[in-house]
Coordinates of C-alpha atoms in Angstrom, one line a residue:
M1 CA 37.1 -32.6 -6.0
T2 CA 35.2 -33.6 -9.1
S3 CA 31.5 -32.9 -9.0
A4 CA 29.1 -35.9 -9.5
Y5 CA 26.5 -33.4 -10.7
P6 CA 26.7 -33.9 -14.5
E7 CA 26.2 -37.7 -14.3
I8 CA 23.4 -37.4 -11.6
Y9 CA 21.6 -34.7 -13.6
Q10 CA 21.9 -36.8 -16.8
A11 CA 20.7 -39.9 -14.9
W12 CA 17.6 -38.0 -13.9
K13 CA 17.0 -36.8 -17.4
N14 CA 17.4 -40.3 -18.8
D15 CA 15.0 -41.9 -16.3
P16 CA 13.1 -39.5 -14.0
Q17 CA 11.0 -42.2 -12.5
T18 CA 13.9 -44.3 -11.4
F19 CA 15.7 -41.2 -10.0
W20 CA 12.7 -40.2 -7.9
G21 CA 12.0 -43.8 -7.0
K22 CA 15.4 -43.9 -5.3
A23 CA 14.8 -40.6 -3.5
F24 CA 11.4 -42.1 -2.4
A25 CA 13.4 -44.3 0.0
L26 CA 14.5 -41.2 2.0
I27 CA 11.1 -41.1 3.6
D28 CA 9.1 -43.6 5.7
W29 CA 5.7 -44.5 4.2
H30 CA 2.5 -45.9 5.7
K31 CA 1.7 -47.3 2.2
P32 CA 4.4 -47.4 -0.5
A33 CA 3.7 -46.1 -4.0
T34 CA 3.1 -48.6 -6.8
K35 CA 3.4 -45.9 -9.4
I36 CA 6.1 -43.2 -9.1
F37 CA 4.4 -40.8 -11.5
D38 CA 0.9 -40.7 -12.8
P39 CA 0.6 -38.4 -15.9
A40 CA -3.2 -38.8 -15.8
Q41 CA -3.7 -36.9 -12.6
G42 CA -3.6 -33.1 -12.1
P43 CA -2.7 -30.4 -14.7
Y44 CA 0.7 -32.1 -15.4
G45 CA 0.6 -35.4 -13.5
R46 CA 1.1 -36.3 -9.8
W47 CA 4.0 -37.9 -7.9
F48 CA 3.6 -41.0 -5.6
A49 CA -0.2 -40.7 -6.0
D50 CA -1.3 -44.0 -4.5
S51 CA 1.1 -43.9 -1.5
E52 CA 0.2 -42.8 2.1
C53 CA 2.4 -41.0 4.7
N54 CA 2.5 -38.5 7.5
T55 CA 4.9 -35.6 7.4
C56 CA 5.0 -35.1 11.2
Y57 CA 6.0 -38.8 11.7
N58 CA 8.9 -38.3 9.4
M59 CA 10.0 -35.1 11.1
L60 CA 9.8 -36.4 14.7
D61 CA 8.6 -39.9 15.5
R62 CA 11.0 -41.8 13.3
H63 CA 14.0 -40.1 14.8
V64 CA 12.8 -40.7 18.4
E65 CA 12.1 -44.4 17.5
A66 CA 15.6 -44.6 16.1
G67 CA 17.1 -43.6 19.4
R68 CA 17.9 -40.0 18.5
G69 CA 15.4 -38.4 20.7
D70 CA 18.0 -36.5 22.8
V71 CA 19.4 -34.7 19.7
P72 CA 18.5 -31.0 19.5
A73 CA 15.7 -30.4 17.0
I74 CA 15.2 -26.6 17.5
L75 CA 17.6 -24.0 18.8
Y76 CA 15.6 -20.8 19.6
D77 CA 17.6 -17.6 19.7
S78 CA 15.7 -14.3 20.2
P79 CA 17.8 -11.2 20.7
V80 CA 14.5 -9.1 20.7
S81 CA 13.2 -10.9 23.8
G82 CA 16.5 -11.9 25.3
Q83 CA 15.4 -15.6 25.3
K84 CA 17.2 -18.7 24.2
N85 CA 15.8 -22.2 24.3
R86 CA 16.6 -25.7 23.1
F87 CA 14.2 -28.4 22.2
T88 CA 15.3 -32.0 21.6
Y89 CA 13.4 -34.3 19.3
N90 CA 11.8 -35.9 22.4
E91 CA 10.8 -32.5 23.8
T92 CA 9.5 -31.3 20.4
L93 CA 7.4 -34.4 19.9
E94 CA 5.9 -33.9 23.4
Q95 CA 5.0 -30.3 22.6
V96 CA 3.5 -31.3 19.2
M97 CA 1.5 -34.1 20.8
R98 CA 0.0 -31.8 23.4
L99 CA -1.0 -29.3 20.8
S100 CA -2.4 -32.0 18.6
A101 CA -4.6 -33.2 21.5
V102 CA -5.9 -29.6 22.0
M103 CA -6.7 -29.3 18.3
Q104 CA -8.4 -32.6 18.3
D105 CA -10.6 -31.5 21.2
F106 CA -11.7 -28.6 19.0
G107 CA -12.7 -31.1 16.3
I108 CA -9.8 -30.6 13.9
Q109 CA -9.4 -33.5 11.6
K110 CA -7.9 -34.5 8.2
G111 CA -8.5 -31.8 5.6
D112 CA -9.5 -29.0 7.9
R113 CA -7.7 -25.7 7.5
V114 CA -5.9 -24.1 10.4
L115 CA -4.6 -20.5 10.1
I116 CA -1.4 -19.7 12.0
Y117 CA -0.7 -16.0 12.8
M118 CA 2.5 -16.0 14.8
P119 CA 6.0 -14.6 15.0
M120 CA 9.3 -16.6 15.0
V121 CA 8.6 -18.6 18.2
P122 CA 8.8 -22.3 18.8
Q123 CA 5.1 -22.5 19.3
A124 CA 4.6 -21.6 15.6
L125 CA 6.6 -24.6 14.6
F126 CA 4.7 -26.9 17.0
A127 CA 1.5 -25.6 15.4
M128 CA 2.7 -26.4 11.9
M129 CA 3.7 -29.9 12.9
A130 CA 0.6 -30.6 14.9
C131 CA -1.5 -29.8 11.8
A132 CA 0.6 -32.2 9.8
R133 CA 0.2 -34.8 12.5
L134 CA -3.6 -34.6 12.2
G135 CA -3.7 -34.4 8.5
A136 CA -5.0 -30.8 8.7
I137 CA -3.8 -28.1 6.3
H138 CA -2.1 -25.1 7.7
S139 CA -1.9 -21.6 6.3
V140 CA 0.8 -19.5 8.0
V141 CA 0.3 -15.8 7.7
F142 CA 3.2 -13.5 8.3
G143 CA 2.8 -12.0 11.8
G144 CA 1.7 -8.4 11.8
F145 CA 0.0 -8.6 8.4
S146 CA -2.9 -6.0 8.2
A147 CA -6.4 -6.9 9.2
D148 CA -7.7 -6.6 5.7
E149 CA -5.1 -9.0 4.3
L150 CA -5.7 -11.4 7.1
A151 CA -9.4 -11.3 6.5
A152 CA -8.9 -12.1 2.8
R153 CA -6.9 -15.2 3.7
I154 CA -9.5 -16.2 6.3
D155 CA -12.2 -16.0 3.6
D156 CA -10.1 -18.0 1.1
A157 CA -8.8 -20.7 3.3
T158 CA -12.0 -20.9 5.6
P159 CA -10.1 -22.1 8.6
A160 CA -11.8 -24.1 11.4
L161 CA -9.3 -22.8 13.9
I162 CA -6.8 -19.9 14.2
I163 CA -3.7 -20.2 16.3
A164 CA -2.2 -16.8 17.0
S165 CA 0.3 -15.0 19.3
S166 CA -0.6 -11.9 21.3
C167 CA 2.2 -10.0 19.7
G168 CA 5.4 -9.9 17.8
L169 CA 8.7 -8.2 18.8
E170 CA 10.9 -5.9 16.8
A171 CA 14.1 -4.1 17.7
N172 CA 12.4 -1.1 19.3
K173 CA 8.7 -1.9 19.5
I174 CA 6.0 -4.4 20.3
V175 CA 3.6 -5.2 17.5
S176 CA 0.2 -6.2 19.0
Y177 CA -1.4 -9.0 16.9
K178 CA -4.7 -9.4 18.7
P179 CA -6.4 -6.2 17.6
L180 CA -5.5 -7.0 14.0
L181 CA -6.8 -10.5 14.4
D182 CA -10.1 -9.3 16.0
K183 CA -10.7 -6.8 13.2
A184 CA -9.9 -9.4 10.6
I185 CA -12.4 -11.9 12.1
A186 CA -15.0 -9.2 12.3
T187 CA -14.4 -8.2 8.6
A188 CA -14.2 -11.7 7.1
K189 CA -17.3 -13.3 5.7
H190 CA -16.2 -16.7 7.0
Q191 CA -17.0 -17.2 10.7
V192 CA -14.2 -18.5 12.8
Q193 CA -15.4 -20.5 15.8
H194 CA -12.2 -20.9 17.8
C195 CA -8.9 -19.1 18.3
L196 CA -6.0 -20.5 20.3
I197 CA -4.0 -17.6 21.7
H198 CA -0.3 -17.9 22.6
Q199 CA 0.2 -15.1 25.3
R200 CA 3.6 -13.5 25.3
E201 CA 4.7 -11.7 28.5
Q202 CA 5.6 -8.5 26.6
C203 CA 1.9 -8.0 25.6
V204 CA -0.8 -10.1 27.3
C205 CA -4.0 -9.6 25.4
E206 CA -7.7 -9.9 26.5
L207 CA -9.5 -13.1 25.4
I208 CA -13.0 -13.1 24.0
A209 CA -15.0 -15.5 26.0
G210 CA -16.3 -18.5 24.1
R211 CA -14.1 -17.9 21.1
D212 CA -10.5 -17.4 22.4
H213 CA -8.6 -20.0 24.4
D214 CA -5.3 -19.8 26.2
F215 CA -2.6 -21.8 24.3
A216 CA -0.3 -22.6 27.2
E217 CA -3.1 -23.5 29.6
L218 CA -4.8 -26.0 27.3
C219 CA -1.5 -27.5 26.2
E220 CA -0.5 -28.0 29.8
Q221 CA -3.8 -29.8 30.5
A222 CA -3.1 -32.1 27.5
A223 CA 0.3 -33.4 28.8
G224 CA 0.8 -37.1 28.5
R225 CA -1.8 -37.7 25.8
D226 CA -0.7 -39.9 23.0
I227 CA -2.0 -38.7 19.6
P228 CA -1.1 -41.0 16.7
C229 CA -0.2 -39.7 13.3
T230 CA -3.0 -39.7 10.8
P231 CA -2.0 -41.3 7.4
V232 CA -2.8 -39.1 4.4
K233 CA -2.3 -39.5 0.7
A234 CA 1.0 -38.3 -0.7
T235 CA -1.1 -35.9 -2.9
D236 CA -3.2 -34.5 0.0
P237 CA -2.3 -30.9 0.8
L238 CA 0.1 -30.2 3.7
Y239 CA -0.3 -26.4 3.5
I240 CA -1.5 -23.4 1.7
L241 CA 0.9 -20.5 1.4
Y242 CA -0.3 -17.2 0.0
T243 CA 2.2 -15.4 -2.3
S244 CA 3.1 -11.8 -1.7
G245 CA 1.3 -10.3 -4.7
T246 CA 0.5 -6.6 -4.6
T247 CA -2.9 -6.6 -6.2
G248 CA -6.0 -8.7 -6.4
K249 CA -7.2 -11.8 -4.5
P250 CA -4.4 -13.6 -2.6
K251 CA -3.0 -16.6 -4.5
G252 CA -2.8 -19.7 -2.4
V253 CA 0.0 -22.0 -3.4
V254 CA -0.8 -25.6 -2.5
R255 CA 1.9 -28.0 -1.3
D256 CA 1.4 -31.7 -1.0
N257 CA 2.8 -34.1 1.6
G258 CA 4.7 -36.8 -0.2
G259 CA 6.4 -35.1 -3.0
Y260 CA 7.5 -32.2 -0.8
M261 CA 9.1 -34.5 1.7
V262 CA 11.0 -36.4 -1.0
A263 CA 12.3 -33.3 -2.7
L264 CA 13.3 -31.6 0.6
A265 CA 15.1 -34.7 1.9
W266 CA 17.0 -35.1 -1.3
S267 CA 18.0 -31.4 -1.4
M268 CA 19.4 -31.3 2.1
G269 CA 22.1 -33.8 1.3
A270 CA 22.8 -33.1 -2.4
L271 CA 22.5 -29.3 -2.4
Y272 CA 23.4 -28.1 1.1
D273 CA 25.5 -31.1 2.3
I274 CA 23.5 -31.2 5.5
H275 CA 23.1 -34.5 7.3
P276 CA 21.6 -35.9 10.6
G277 CA 23.0 -33.9 13.6
D278 CA 24.3 -31.0 11.5
I279 CA 23.2 -27.5 12.5
F280 CA 21.4 -25.6 9.8
W281 CA 20.3 -22.0 10.1
T282 CA 17.9 -20.4 7.6
A283 CA 17.6 -16.7 8.6
S284 CA 14.2 -16.1 7.1
D285 CA 10.6 -16.1 8.5
I286 CA 8.1 -18.9 8.7
G287 CA 5.7 -16.7 6.9
W288 CA 7.6 -17.2 3.6
V289 CA 8.4 -20.3 1.6
V290 CA 12.0 -20.3 2.7
G291 CA 10.9 -20.5 6.3
H292 CA 8.4 -23.3 5.6
S293 CA 10.9 -25.4 3.7
Y294 CA 14.2 -24.8 5.3
I295 CA 13.5 -23.6 8.9
V296 CA 10.8 -26.1 9.6
Y297 CA 10.4 -29.1 7.3
A298 CA 13.7 -30.0 5.6
P299 CA 16.0 -29.9 8.6
L300 CA 13.7 -32.0 10.8
L301 CA 12.9 -34.5 8.0
I302 CA 16.5 -35.5 7.9
G303 CA 17.2 -35.3 11.7
A304 CA 19.3 -32.2 11.6
T305 CA 19.1 -29.2 14.0
T306 CA 17.4 -26.0 12.9
V307 CA 18.1 -22.6 14.3
L308 CA 15.0 -20.4 14.9
F309 CA 16.0 -16.8 15.0
E310 CA 13.8 -13.9 16.1
G311 CA 15.7 -10.8 15.2
K312 CA 17.1 -8.8 12.3
P313 CA 20.5 -8.7 10.6
V314 CA 21.1 -5.2 11.9
G315 CA 19.7 -3.4 14.9
T316 CA 19.3 -6.4 17.2
P317 CA 21.6 -5.2 18.5
D318 CA 24.1 -4.6 15.7
A319 CA 25.4 -5.9 12.4
G320 CA 27.4 -8.6 14.2
T321 CA 24.3 -10.5 15.3
F322 CA 24.3 -13.1 12.4
W323 CA 28.0 -14.0 13.2
R324 CA 27.2 -14.2 16.9
V325 CA 24.5 -16.7 16.2
V326 CA 26.7 -18.8 13.9
A327 CA 29.4 -18.8 16.6
D328 CA 27.1 -19.6 19.6
H329 CA 25.3 -22.5 17.9
K330 CA 28.1 -23.9 15.8
V331 CA 26.2 -23.4 12.6
K332 CA 27.4 -25.4 9.6
V333 CA 25.5 -23.7 6.8
L334 CA 23.8 -20.3 6.9
F335 CA 21.0 -19.5 4.4
T336 CA 19.7 -15.9 4.1
A337 CA 18.6 -13.3 1.6
P338 CA 21.0 -10.9 -0.3
T339 CA 19.2 -7.9 1.3
A340 CA 20.2 -9.1 4.7
L341 CA 23.8 -9.3 3.6
R342 CA 23.7 -5.9 2.0
A343 CA 22.3 -4.5 5.3
I344 CA 25.2 -6.0 7.2
K345 CA 27.7 -4.8 4.6
R346 CA 26.3 -1.3 4.8
E347 CA 26.7 -1.1 8.6
D348 CA 30.0 -3.1 8.8
P349 CA 31.8 -2.8 5.4
D350 CA 35.2 -3.8 6.8
G351 CA 33.9 -6.8 8.8
K352 CA 35.1 -5.5 12.1
L353 CA 32.1 -7.1 14.0
L354 CA 32.4 -10.2 11.9
H355 CA 36.0 -10.8 12.9
Q356 CA 35.1 -10.7 16.6
Y357 CA 33.5 -14.2 16.3
D358 CA 34.7 -17.7 15.9
L359 CA 33.1 -18.8 12.6
S360 CA 35.1 -22.0 12.3
S361 CA 32.0 -24.2 12.2
L362 CA 30.6 -22.4 9.1
E363 CA 31.2 -24.2 5.8
A364 CA 29.1 -22.2 3.4
L365 CA 26.7 -19.3 3.0
Y366 CA 23.6 -19.7 0.7
L367 CA 21.6 -16.8 -0.7
A368 CA 18.1 -16.7 -2.3
G369 CA 15.0 -14.6 -2.4
E370 CA 16.1 -12.0 -4.9
R371 CA 19.0 -11.4 -7.3
A372 CA 22.4 -11.4 -5.5
D373 CA 24.7 -8.8 -7.1
P374 CA 28.2 -9.9 -7.7
N375 CA 29.6 -7.1 -5.6
T376 CA 27.8 -8.4 -2.5
L377 CA 28.9 -11.9 -3.2
E378 CA 32.5 -10.9 -3.6
W379 CA 32.4 -9.0 -0.3
A380 CA 31.0 -11.9 1.5
E381 CA 33.5 -14.3 0.0
Q382 CA 36.3 -12.0 1.0
M383 CA 35.0 -11.5 4.6
L384 CA 34.2 -15.2 5.2
N385 CA 36.7 -17.0 3.1
R386 CA 34.1 -19.6 2.4
P387 CA 31.8 -20.5 -0.5
V388 CA 29.0 -18.0 -1.0
I389 CA 26.4 -19.7 -3.1
D390 CA 23.5 -17.9 -4.8
H391 CA 20.6 -20.2 -5.8
W392 CA 17.2 -19.7 -7.3
W393 CA 13.7 -20.9 -6.5
Q394 CA 10.2 -19.6 -6.0
T395 CA 7.3 -19.9 -3.6
E396 CA 5.6 -22.1 -6.2
T397 CA 8.5 -24.6 -6.5
G398 CA 9.0 -25.1 -2.7
W399 CA 12.7 -26.0 -3.2
P400 CA 15.6 -24.8 -5.4
I401 CA 15.3 -24.9 -9.1
A402 CA 19.0 -24.1 -9.6
G403 CA 22.1 -24.0 -7.4
N404 CA 25.6 -25.2 -6.7
P405 CA 25.2 -28.7 -5.2
R406 CA 27.8 -28.9 -2.4
G407 CA 26.8 -32.4 -1.5
L408 CA 27.6 -33.6 -5.0
G409 CA 30.9 -31.7 -5.2
V410 CA 31.1 -27.9 -5.7
L411 CA 31.0 -26.7 -9.3
P412 CA 33.1 -23.6 -10.4
V413 CA 31.4 -20.4 -9.2
K414 CA 30.4 -17.7 -11.7
H415 CA 29.4 -14.5 -10.0
G416 CA 25.9 -13.3 -11.2
S417 CA 24.8 -16.9 -11.9
T418 CA 22.6 -19.2 -9.8
C419 CA 24.6 -22.0 -11.2
V420 CA 22.9 -25.1 -12.8
P421 CA 19.4 -26.7 -12.7
M422 CA 18.8 -29.3 -10.1
P423 CA 17.5 -32.8 -11.1
G424 CA 13.8 -32.5 -11.7
Y425 CA 14.0 -29.2 -13.5
D426 CA 14.5 -29.0 -17.3
V427 CA 15.1 -25.3 -17.5
Q428 CA 14.9 -23.5 -20.8
V429 CA 15.0 -20.0 -22.1
L430 CA 12.3 -18.9 -24.7
D431 CA 11.6 -15.7 -26.5
D432 CA 8.2 -14.1 -26.3
A433 CA 7.0 -16.1 -29.3
G434 CA 7.9 -19.4 -27.5
H435 CA 11.0 -20.1 -29.6
P436 CA 14.3 -21.2 -27.9
A437 CA 16.6 -18.2 -27.2
K438 CA 20.2 -18.3 -28.3
T439 CA 23.0 -18.9 -25.7
G440 CA 23.5 -15.7 -23.8
E441 CA 20.3 -14.1 -25.1
L442 CA 17.9 -12.7 -22.6
G443 CA 14.5 -14.4 -22.5
N444 CA 11.7 -16.0 -20.5
I445 CA 12.9 -18.7 -18.1
V446 CA 10.6 -21.7 -18.2
I447 CA 10.6 -25.2 -17.0
K448 CA 9.5 -28.1 -19.2
L449 CA 6.6 -30.1 -17.7
P450 CA 6.2 -32.1 -15.7
M451 CA 7.4 -30.2 -12.6
P452 CA 9.3 -32.4 -10.1
P453 CA 8.0 -33.5 -6.7
G454 CA 7.5 -30.7 -4.2
C455 CA 6.2 -28.1 -6.7
L456 CA 2.7 -26.7 -6.5
P457 CA 0.1 -29.0 -8.1
T458 CA -2.4 -26.2 -8.3
L459 CA -3.7 -23.1 -6.5
W460 CA -6.1 -23.4 -3.6
Q461 CA -9.6 -23.7 -5.1
A462 CA -8.4 -22.0 -8.3
D463 CA -7.4 -24.5 -10.9
Q464 CA -8.3 -22.2 -13.8
R465 CA -6.2 -19.4 -12.3
F466 CA -3.3 -21.8 -11.9
H467 CA -3.5 -22.6 -15.7
E468 CA -3.7 -18.9 -16.6
A469 CA -0.9 -17.8 -14.3
Y470 CA 1.7 -20.5 -15.1
L471 CA 0.8 -22.9 -17.9
D472 CA -1.2 -21.2 -20.7
E473 CA 1.4 -18.7 -22.1
F474 CA 4.0 -21.3 -23.0
K475 CA 2.3 -24.6 -23.8
G476 CA 4.1 -27.6 -22.2
Y477 CA 6.1 -25.4 -19.9
Y478 CA 5.8 -23.7 -16.5
K479 CA 6.3 -20.0 -16.7
S480 CA 8.5 -18.7 -14.0
A481 CA 8.0 -15.0 -14.8
D482 CA 11.7 -14.6 -14.4
A483 CA 13.9 -13.3 -17.2
G484 CA 17.4 -14.3 -17.8
Y485 CA 19.7 -16.4 -20.0
M486 CA 21.9 -19.5 -20.0
D487 CA 25.5 -19.6 -21.0
E488 CA 27.5 -22.1 -22.9
D489 CA 28.1 -24.2 -19.8
G490 CA 24.4 -24.4 -18.9
Y491 CA 24.7 -21.9 -16.0
I492 CA 21.5 -19.9 -15.4
F493 CA 21.6 -16.1 -15.0
I494 CA 18.4 -14.7 -13.5
M495 CA 18.4 -11.0 -14.3
S496 CA 15.0 -9.7 -13.2
R497 CA 11.3 -10.5 -13.2
T498 CA 9.8 -10.4 -16.7
D499 CA 7.9 -7.3 -15.6
D500 CA 11.2 -5.6 -14.9
I501 CA 12.5 -5.9 -18.5
I502 CA 12.3 -2.4 -20.0
N503 CA 12.1 -1.4 -23.7
V504 CA 14.4 1.5 -24.5
A505 CA 14.0 2.7 -28.1
G506 CA 13.3 -0.9 -29.2
H507 CA 16.1 -2.5 -27.1
R508 CA 15.0 -5.0 -24.4
L509 CA 17.2 -4.3 -21.4
S510 CA 17.4 -6.0 -18.0
T511 CA 17.2 -3.7 -15.0
G512 CA 19.2 -6.4 -13.2
S513 CA 22.3 -5.8 -15.5
M514 CA 22.2 -2.1 -14.7
E515 CA 21.8 -2.8 -11.0
E516 CA 24.8 -5.1 -11.1
V517 CA 27.0 -2.3 -12.5
I518 CA 25.7 0.4 -10.1
A519 CA 26.2 -1.9 -7.1
G520 CA 29.8 -2.2 -8.0
H521 CA 30.4 1.4 -7.1
P522 CA 32.4 1.4 -3.9
Q523 CA 30.1 3.8 -2.0
V524 CA 26.8 2.0 -2.9
A525 CA 25.2 -0.3 -0.4
E526 CA 22.3 -1.3 -2.6
C527 CA 20.3 -0.1 -5.6
A528 CA 17.3 -0.5 -7.8
V529 CA 16.6 0.4 -11.4
I530 CA 13.1 1.0 -12.9
G531 CA 11.8 1.9 -16.3
I532 CA 9.9 5.2 -16.6
A533 CA 7.6 6.1 -19.5
D534 CA 9.2 8.3 -22.1
K535 CA 7.4 9.7 -25.2
L536 CA 10.5 9.4 -27.4
K537 CA 12.1 6.2 -26.3
G538 CA 9.1 4.3 -24.9
Q539 CA 10.9 3.8 -21.5
I540 CA 14.0 5.2 -19.9
P541 CA 15.8 3.7 -16.9
C542 CA 16.1 5.5 -13.6
G543 CA 18.3 4.3 -10.7
F544 CA 17.9 4.6 -7.0
I545 CA 20.9 4.1 -4.6
V546 CA 21.4 3.7 -0.9
L547 CA 24.8 4.6 0.3
K548 CA 27.0 2.8 2.8
A549 CA 27.2 4.1 6.3
G550 CA 29.6 7.0 6.9
V551 CA 29.9 8.1 3.2
T552 CA 31.0 11.7 3.0
Q553 CA 31.4 12.1 -0.8
P554 CA 28.7 14.5 -2.2
H555 CA 25.7 12.5 -3.4
S556 CA 25.6 14.3 -6.7
E557 CA 29.2 13.1 -7.5
I558 CA 28.3 9.5 -6.7
E559 CA 25.1 9.7 -8.8
T560 CA 27.1 11.0 -11.8
E561 CA 29.7 8.2 -11.3
C562 CA 27.0 5.6 -11.3
V563 CA 25.6 6.9 -14.6
E564 CA 29.1 6.9 -16.1
R565 CA 29.7 3.3 -14.9
V566 CA 26.5 2.1 -16.7
R567 CA 27.4 4.0 -19.9
D568 CA 31.0 2.5 -19.8
Q569 CA 30.0 -1.1 -19.0
I570 CA 26.7 -1.5 -20.8
G571 CA 26.8 1.3 -23.4
P572 CA 24.9 4.3 -24.4
V573 CA 22.0 2.1 -25.4
A574 CA 21.1 1.7 -21.8
A575 CA 20.1 5.4 -21.8
L576 CA 20.6 5.7 -18.0
R577 CA 20.7 9.5 -17.3
T578 CA 19.5 9.7 -13.8
V579 CA 20.4 8.1 -10.4
L580 CA 18.8 9.3 -7.2
T581 CA 20.0 8.8 -3.6
V582 CA 17.5 7.7 -1.1
H583 CA 17.8 6.6 2.6
K584 CA 16.0 3.3 2.1
L585 CA 14.5 1.2 -0.8
P586 CA 10.9 0.1 -0.6
K587 CA 10.9 -3.7 0.1
T588 CA 8.6 -6.4 1.1
R589 CA 9.1 -8.0 4.5
S590 CA 10.9 -10.9 2.7
G591 CA 13.4 -8.4 1.2
K592 CA 12.1 -8.1 -2.4
I593 CA 12.4 -4.6 -3.8
L594 CA 9.0 -3.2 -4.9
R595 CA 10.2 -2.1 -8.4
S596 CA 6.7 -2.4 -10.0
T597 CA 5.1 -0.1 -7.4
M598 CA 8.0 2.4 -7.8
Q599 CA 7.4 2.4 -11.6
K600 CA 3.7 3.1 -11.1
I601 CA 4.4 6.0 -8.9
A602 CA 6.9 7.4 -11.4
D603 CA 4.4 7.0 -14.3
H604 CA 1.5 8.4 -12.2
E605 CA -0.5 5.2 -12.6
P606 CA -3.0 4.0 -10.0
W607 CA -1.2 1.8 -7.4
K608 CA -2.0 0.1 -4.1
M609 CA 0.1 0.0 -1.0
P610 CA 1.5 -3.6 -1.1
A611 CA 0.3 -5.7 1.9
T612 CA 3.8 -7.1 2.3
I613 CA 5.6 -3.8 2.5
E614 CA 8.1 -3.4 5.3
D615 CA 8.1 0.4 5.7
P616 CA 5.3 2.4 3.8
L617 CA 7.2 5.6 4.3
T618 CA 9.9 4.5 1.8
L619 CA 7.4 5.0 -1.0
N620 CA 6.8 8.5 0.1
E621 CA 10.5 9.2 -0.3
I622 CA 10.5 7.7 -3.8
R623 CA 7.6 9.9 -4.8
D624 CA 9.1 13.1 -3.3
C625 CA 12.5 12.4 -4.8
L626 CA 11.1 11.9 -8.3
H627 CA 8.9 15.0 -7.9
Q628 CA 11.8 17.2 -6.7
R629 CA 13.9 16.2 -9.7
G630 CA 11.0 16.6 -12.2
I631 CA 11.4 13.0 -13.3
G632 CA 8.7 10.9 -15.0
T633 CA 5.0 12.0 -15.0
C634 CA 4.7 11.7 -11.2
S635 CA 3.5 14.6 -9.1
E636 CA 2.7 15.3 -5.5
A637 CA -0.8 14.1 -6.3
T638 CA 0.4 10.5 -6.8
K639 CA -1.3 8.6 -4.0
P640 CA -2.3 5.0 -3.5
A641 CA -5.4 4.0 -5.2
A642 CA -8.4 3.4 -3.0

């Protein structure tokens, strides 16, 4: 099949306003736009600025009105609680209407902020949509975040209401949210008047009289109340999502209503080939942008069915869980992070668990969230015998910058590449001086302004910070802070964050290219490379590897072989002399490896425990491992900064 991508991308480039004007028709509007793009508004212009809409109406009401109310909207599957549930569009609308009524009784109205602190449960989705229905702005905080981080977000967003669950569930433990919430509210300067608490049977918490209210009880009392959708401007905020930075004040990415809906609706058909009635599973968390966009908003906007999964790729109960969910729910497209796939591969390298399930419904697997090494991609392709597509985007963009658009006809796959830019994104590669890089030359990945619909228009109450973080360094461009290159066919290769480019004796080297080589070792499950300060060369690379389950070969042999692989495939210029074996790599809860923190530990620089870290003990292992081998300037005294 010949892909329509080249002509569609060119059509966008020739006339962006006509292109997005056609996509505008994918959404129902209370008031249509008379101007598709207004360059005079915002830092780089605004899309559909004079139109009015309601996101919840487009997710629920219009499908019910079209006679599709009995179609499943949400399939809830929770191996950690043993529960499964199914909500049709009719049932979802009823639940959202009830919660909207409760929120209205608390005085919530257009423009108010509502903080949502919940695990992967249907009530969290109802809360997000109820906010959208009322024109309120939600801010979802990953369930189980520390009290200090939660307090910082309370002070920044100043919510009028908090909706929280009593606890979250993991494979072998219950994480109680209420003590964290109580401490955060006590710590925050902003005074929260009301909390709506969703009690889970695994951990029923005490409610504070006058402030805390029972979610289920009030929603039951609101049954039957009809709460109409509140029209908002297309440019009004739908939500604030705080990025997972490791230092400083949280950075609140703002997402608008209209442009976001248009971009998501277009992407579902063109990129993922998902249409009304199809079953789409994004195995992420609603606390991250992937969960916002492709668990909650995009599938329901187009009338598809979304799978809401409360579990892990391994350990709930085993590495076959993902394939069980695909088989049980007849999933058409699965979207997850490379780290999840690597975890499955480590536990089940031969796919014995995978082959126990009927995966005939599955047409493609999409990956995003971090760089997908070719070795993992090839393993997944071999096991699944289906397209495995890496694509690239960011919290800030809200939807993919680059990918392989199945809905337009699949393009040839190049392992290591996130394929081609989507319409709306004029992606370029610049050197540090802002000049165009040569084909195949490593540089700064940037996007020529204006950004397309759906991307952040600014940061919450921080316009100057928005300019400084994204627009000032390369005038006329959005700085992605990712490093990579483009080949002769226009394919994009994201190698690392710009912070992860290391300078070895004057040579700028990508840690990602070294990781790619190390990951190709047959015994290595996953790896990370960091740059460590060196008096002679400026920096030298150091690798960390996690081995596959059941490996019996001596670790020292594998480490030596990894060093030799890098020397053979990249060359002596890489100067990789050391590879260390660890049990686990330090990662955020969304699966990103904490390379910057690892580098600070190695260089004995002050560092802070990242708020988003999944397992703090992994950093202790990194520190101890470096110290035992006498590597870097680290010592046993290397501790988190106060």
